[in-house]
PDB file of C-alpha atoms in Angstrom:
ATOM      1  CA  MET A   1      63.150 -85.201 -58.505  1.00  0.00           C
ATOM      2  CA  THR A   2      66.864 -84.557 -58.576  1.00  0.00           C
ATOM      3  CA  ALA A   3      69.317 -84.303 -55.710  1.00  0.00           C
ATOM      4  CA  VAL A   4      72.596 -82.469 -55.170  1.00  0.00           C
ATOM      5  CA  LEU A   5      74.948 -83.016 -52.263  1.00  0.00           C
ATOM      6  CA  VAL A   6      76.701 -79.779 -51.309  1.00  0.00           C
ATOM      7  CA  ASP A   7      80.367 -80.709 -51.086  1.00  0.00           C
ATOM      8  CA  ALA A   8      82.129 -78.965 -48.187  1.00  0.00           C
ATOM      9  CA  ALA A   9      85.278 -78.814 -50.355  1.00  0.00           C
ATOM     10  CA  GLU A  10      83.504 -76.743 -53.038  1.00  0.00           C
ATOM     11  CA  PRO A  11      85.764 -73.690 -53.591  1.00  0.00           C
ATOM     12  CA  LEU A  12      82.895 -71.211 -53.986  1.00  0.00           C
ATOM     13  CA  LEU A  13      81.843 -71.861 -50.385  1.00  0.00           C
ATOM     14  CA  ALA A  14      85.080 -70.324 -49.066  1.00  0.00           C
ATOM     15  CA  GLY A  15      83.956 -66.843 -50.068  1.00  0.00           C
ATOM     16  CA  HIS A  16      80.250 -67.218 -49.375  1.00  0.00           C
ATOM     17  CA  PHE A  17      80.517 -66.342 -46.472  1.00  0.00           C
ATOM     18  CA  PRO A  18      83.979 -66.575 -44.882  1.00  0.00           C
ATOM     19  CA  GLY A  19      83.679 -68.390 -41.584  1.00  0.00           C
ATOM     20  CA  PHE A  20      79.993 -69.225 -42.190  1.00  0.00           C
ATOM     21  CA  ALA A  21      79.672 -71.088 -45.480  1.00  0.00           C
ATOM     22  CA  ILE A  22      76.249 -71.014 -47.183  1.00  0.00           C
ATOM     23  CA  PHE A  23      75.430 -72.474 -50.599  1.00  0.00           C
ATOM     24  CA  PRO A  24      74.761 -69.413 -52.814  1.00  0.00           C
ATOM     25  CA  GLY A  25      71.281 -68.670 -54.109  1.00  0.00           C
ATOM     26  CA  VAL A  26      72.542 -68.622 -57.690  1.00  0.00           C
ATOM     27  CA  CYS A  27      73.607 -72.249 -57.198  1.00  0.00           C
ATOM     28  CA  LEU A  28      70.087 -73.135 -56.045  1.00  0.00           C
ATOM     29  CA  ILE A  29      68.738 -71.511 -59.207  1.00  0.00           C
ATOM     30  CA  GLU A  30      71.199 -73.632 -61.195  1.00  0.00           C
ATOM     31  CA  CYS A  31      69.888 -76.772 -59.427  1.00  0.00           C
ATOM     32  CA  ALA A  32      66.356 -75.787 -60.466  1.00  0.00           C
ATOM     33  CA  HIS A  33      67.520 -75.076 -64.030  1.00  0.00           C
ATOM     34  CA  ARG A  34      69.203 -78.466 -64.402  1.00  0.00           C
ATOM     35  CA  ALA A  35      66.158 -80.275 -63.022  1.00  0.00           C
ATOM     36  CA  ALA A  36      63.868 -78.292 -65.326  1.00  0.00           C
ATOM     37  CA  ARG A  37      66.009 -79.058 -68.400  1.00  0.00           C
ATOM     38  CA  THR A  38      65.770 -82.749 -67.569  1.00  0.00           C
ATOM     39  CA  ALA A  39      61.980 -82.528 -67.151  1.00  0.00           C
ATOM     40  CA  LEU A  40      61.565 -80.525 -70.376  1.00  0.00           C
ATOM     41  CA  VAL A  41      62.962 -83.353 -72.502  1.00  0.00           C
ATOM     42  CA  ARG A  42      59.512 -84.989 -72.330  1.00  0.00           C
ATOM     43  CA  TYR A  43      57.873 -81.835 -73.702  1.00  0.00           C
ATOM     44  CA  ALA A  44      60.354 -80.382 -76.182  1.00  0.00           C
ATOM     45  CA  GLY A  45      61.942 -83.605 -77.417  1.00  0.00           C
ATOM     46  CA  ASP A  46      65.014 -82.832 -79.505  1.00  0.00           C
ATOM     47  CA  ASP A  47      64.055 -79.174 -80.027  1.00  0.00           C
ATOM     48  CA  PRO A  48      66.494 -76.945 -78.138  1.00  0.00           C
ATOM     49  CA  VAL A  49      64.992 -74.784 -75.408  1.00  0.00           C
ATOM     50  CA  GLU A  50      66.379 -71.690 -73.758  1.00  0.00           C
ATOM     51  CA  LEU A  51      65.929 -70.182 -70.329  1.00  0.00           C
ATOM     52  CA  VAL A  52      64.380 -66.756 -70.923  1.00  0.00           C
ATOM     53  CA  GLY A  53      63.513 -65.694 -67.410  1.00  0.00           C
ATOM     54  CA  ILE A  54      63.653 -66.239 -63.691  1.00  0.00           C
ATOM     55  CA  GLU A  55      60.126 -65.278 -62.670  1.00  0.00           C
ATOM     56  CA  VAL A  56      60.462 -66.097 -58.965  1.00  0.00           C
ATOM     57  CA  ALA A  57      63.428 -66.799 -56.696  1.00  0.00           C
ATOM     58  CA  ARG A  58      62.721 -66.935 -52.966  1.00  0.00           C
ATOM     59  CA  PHE A  59      65.323 -68.263 -50.589  1.00  0.00           C
ATOM     60  CA  LEU A  60      63.683 -69.431 -47.387  1.00  0.00           C
ATOM     61  CA  TYR A  61      66.192 -71.638 -45.565  1.00  0.00           C
ATOM     62  CA  PRO A  62      70.016 -71.691 -45.656  1.00  0.00           C
ATOM     63  CA  VAL A  63      71.800 -74.558 -47.352  1.00  0.00           C
ATOM     64  CA  PHE A  64      75.067 -75.554 -45.699  1.00  0.00           C
ATOM     65  CA  PRO A  65      78.019 -77.751 -46.709  1.00  0.00           C
ATOM     66  CA  GLY A  66      77.049 -81.396 -46.393  1.00  0.00           C
ATOM     67  CA  ASP A  67      73.345 -80.734 -47.034  1.00  0.00           C
ATOM     68  CA  ARG A  68      71.457 -82.649 -49.684  1.00  0.00           C
ATOM     69  CA  VAL A  69      69.249 -80.425 -51.840  1.00  0.00           C
ATOM     70  CA  ASP A  70      66.262 -82.184 -53.408  1.00  0.00           C
ATOM     71  CA  THR A  71      64.640 -80.393 -56.332  1.00  0.00           C
ATOM     72  CA  GLU A  72      61.124 -81.127 -57.520  1.00  0.00           C
ATOM     73  CA  VAL A  73      60.039 -79.469 -60.768  1.00  0.00           C
ATOM     74  CA  THR A  74      56.753 -79.363 -62.639  1.00  0.00           C
ATOM     75  CA  VAL A  75      56.336 -78.265 -66.248  1.00  0.00           C
ATOM     76  CA  GLU A  76      53.446 -76.016 -67.251  1.00  0.00           C
ATOM     77  CA  PRO A  77      52.882 -75.134 -70.924  1.00  0.00           C
ATOM     78  CA  VAL A  78      52.529 -71.409 -71.626  1.00  0.00           C
ATOM     79  CA  HIS A  79      50.283 -70.325 -74.485  1.00  0.00           C
ATOM     80  CA  ARG A  80      50.066 -67.061 -76.356  1.00  0.00           C
ATOM     81  CA  GLY A  81      46.609 -67.253 -77.834  1.00  0.00           C
ATOM     82  CA  GLU A  82      46.311 -70.638 -79.530  1.00  0.00           C
ATOM     83  CA  VAL A  83      50.064 -71.151 -79.875  1.00  0.00           C
ATOM     84  CA  GLU A  84      52.280 -72.891 -77.350  1.00  0.00           C
ATOM     85  CA  ASP A  85      54.964 -70.356 -76.511  1.00  0.00           C
ATOM     86  CA  GLY A  86      57.082 -72.263 -74.012  1.00  0.00           C
ATOM     87  CA  TRP A  87      56.948 -73.496 -70.438  1.00  0.00           C
ATOM     88  CA  ARG A  88      56.971 -72.347 -66.854  1.00  0.00           C
ATOM     89  CA  CYS A  89      58.845 -74.605 -64.501  1.00  0.00           C
ATOM     90  CA  PRO A  90      58.050 -74.076 -60.826  1.00  0.00           C
ATOM     91  CA  ALA A  91      60.592 -75.749 -58.557  1.00  0.00           C
ATOM     92  CA  ARG A  92      60.665 -76.539 -54.848  1.00  0.00           C
ATOM     93  CA  LEU A  93      64.088 -77.091 -53.338  1.00  0.00           C
ATOM     94  CA  THR A  94      64.208 -78.792 -49.977  1.00  0.00           C
ATOM     95  CA  VAL A  95      66.804 -79.814 -47.408  1.00  0.00           C
ATOM     96  CA  GLY A  96      65.307 -82.634 -45.402  1.00  0.00           C
ATOM     97  CA  ASP A  97      61.838 -81.442 -44.449  1.00  0.00           C
ATOM     98  CA  GLN A  98      62.761 -77.738 -44.787  1.00  0.00           C
ATOM     99  CA  LEU A  99      61.715 -75.737 -47.841  1.00  0.00           C
ATOM    100  CA  ALA A 100      64.956 -74.006 -48.850  1.00  0.00           C
ATOM    101  CA  ALA A 101      63.825 -72.164 -51.993  1.00  0.00           C
ATOM    102  CA  ILE A 102      61.007 -71.625 -54.437  1.00  0.00           C
ATOM    103  CA  VAL A 103      62.088 -70.887 -57.997  1.00  0.00           C
ATOM    104  CA  ARG A 104      60.000 -70.453 -61.140  1.00  0.00           C
ATOM    105  CA  LEU A 105      61.817 -70.473 -64.463  1.00  0.00           C
ATOM    106  CA  ARG A 106      60.503 -69.652 -67.942  1.00  0.00           C
ATOM    107  CA  TYR A 107      61.667 -71.426 -71.114  1.00  0.00           C
ATOM    108  CA  THR A 108      60.935 -71.141 -74.806  1.00  0.00           C
ATOM    109  CA  TYR A 109      62.069 -72.872 -77.979  1.00  0.00           C
ATOM    110  CA  LEU A 110      65.477 -71.655 -79.058  1.00  0.00           C
ATOM    111  CA  SER A 111      64.174 -71.387 -82.643  1.00  0.00           C
ATOM    112  CA  LYS A 112      61.281 -69.028 -81.799  1.00  0.00           C
ATOM    113  CA  GLU A 113      61.460 -65.768 -83.738  1.00  0.00           C
ATOM    114  CA  GLY A 114      63.310 -63.073 -81.823  1.00  0.00           C
ATOM    115  CA  VAL A 115      64.672 -65.487 -79.241  1.00  0.00           C
ATOM    116  CA  GLY A 116      68.053 -67.140 -79.132  1.00  0.00           C
ATOM    117  CA  ARG A 117      71.477 -66.455 -80.468  1.00  0.00           C
ATOM    118  CA  ASP A 118      72.474 -65.371 -83.966  1.00  0.00           C
TER     119      ASP A 118
END
């Protein structure tokens, strides 16, 4: 589990939304991504992995300045036939006892054919 404290001085909060600051959903996805990358080290080792999809992103509870966001991620191998093709990483993001978001990310090896950067 990882935790992020939403700093009230964060500049992006000023425009999201003026007069009623809420931590943006894209930032919650980034929290899930960082937690997933940390968890994937056990599975991928030194092989680079790449985020290839956001399969689910549901925002259920607002996150405000000063809130602590706890992110819990699991790693599920994805197989195409007999071959491991990557991982799904479901994440639950909570503020206290409130479920703030559910995110499911999909990763693959950067070196897989047809995936990655040239």
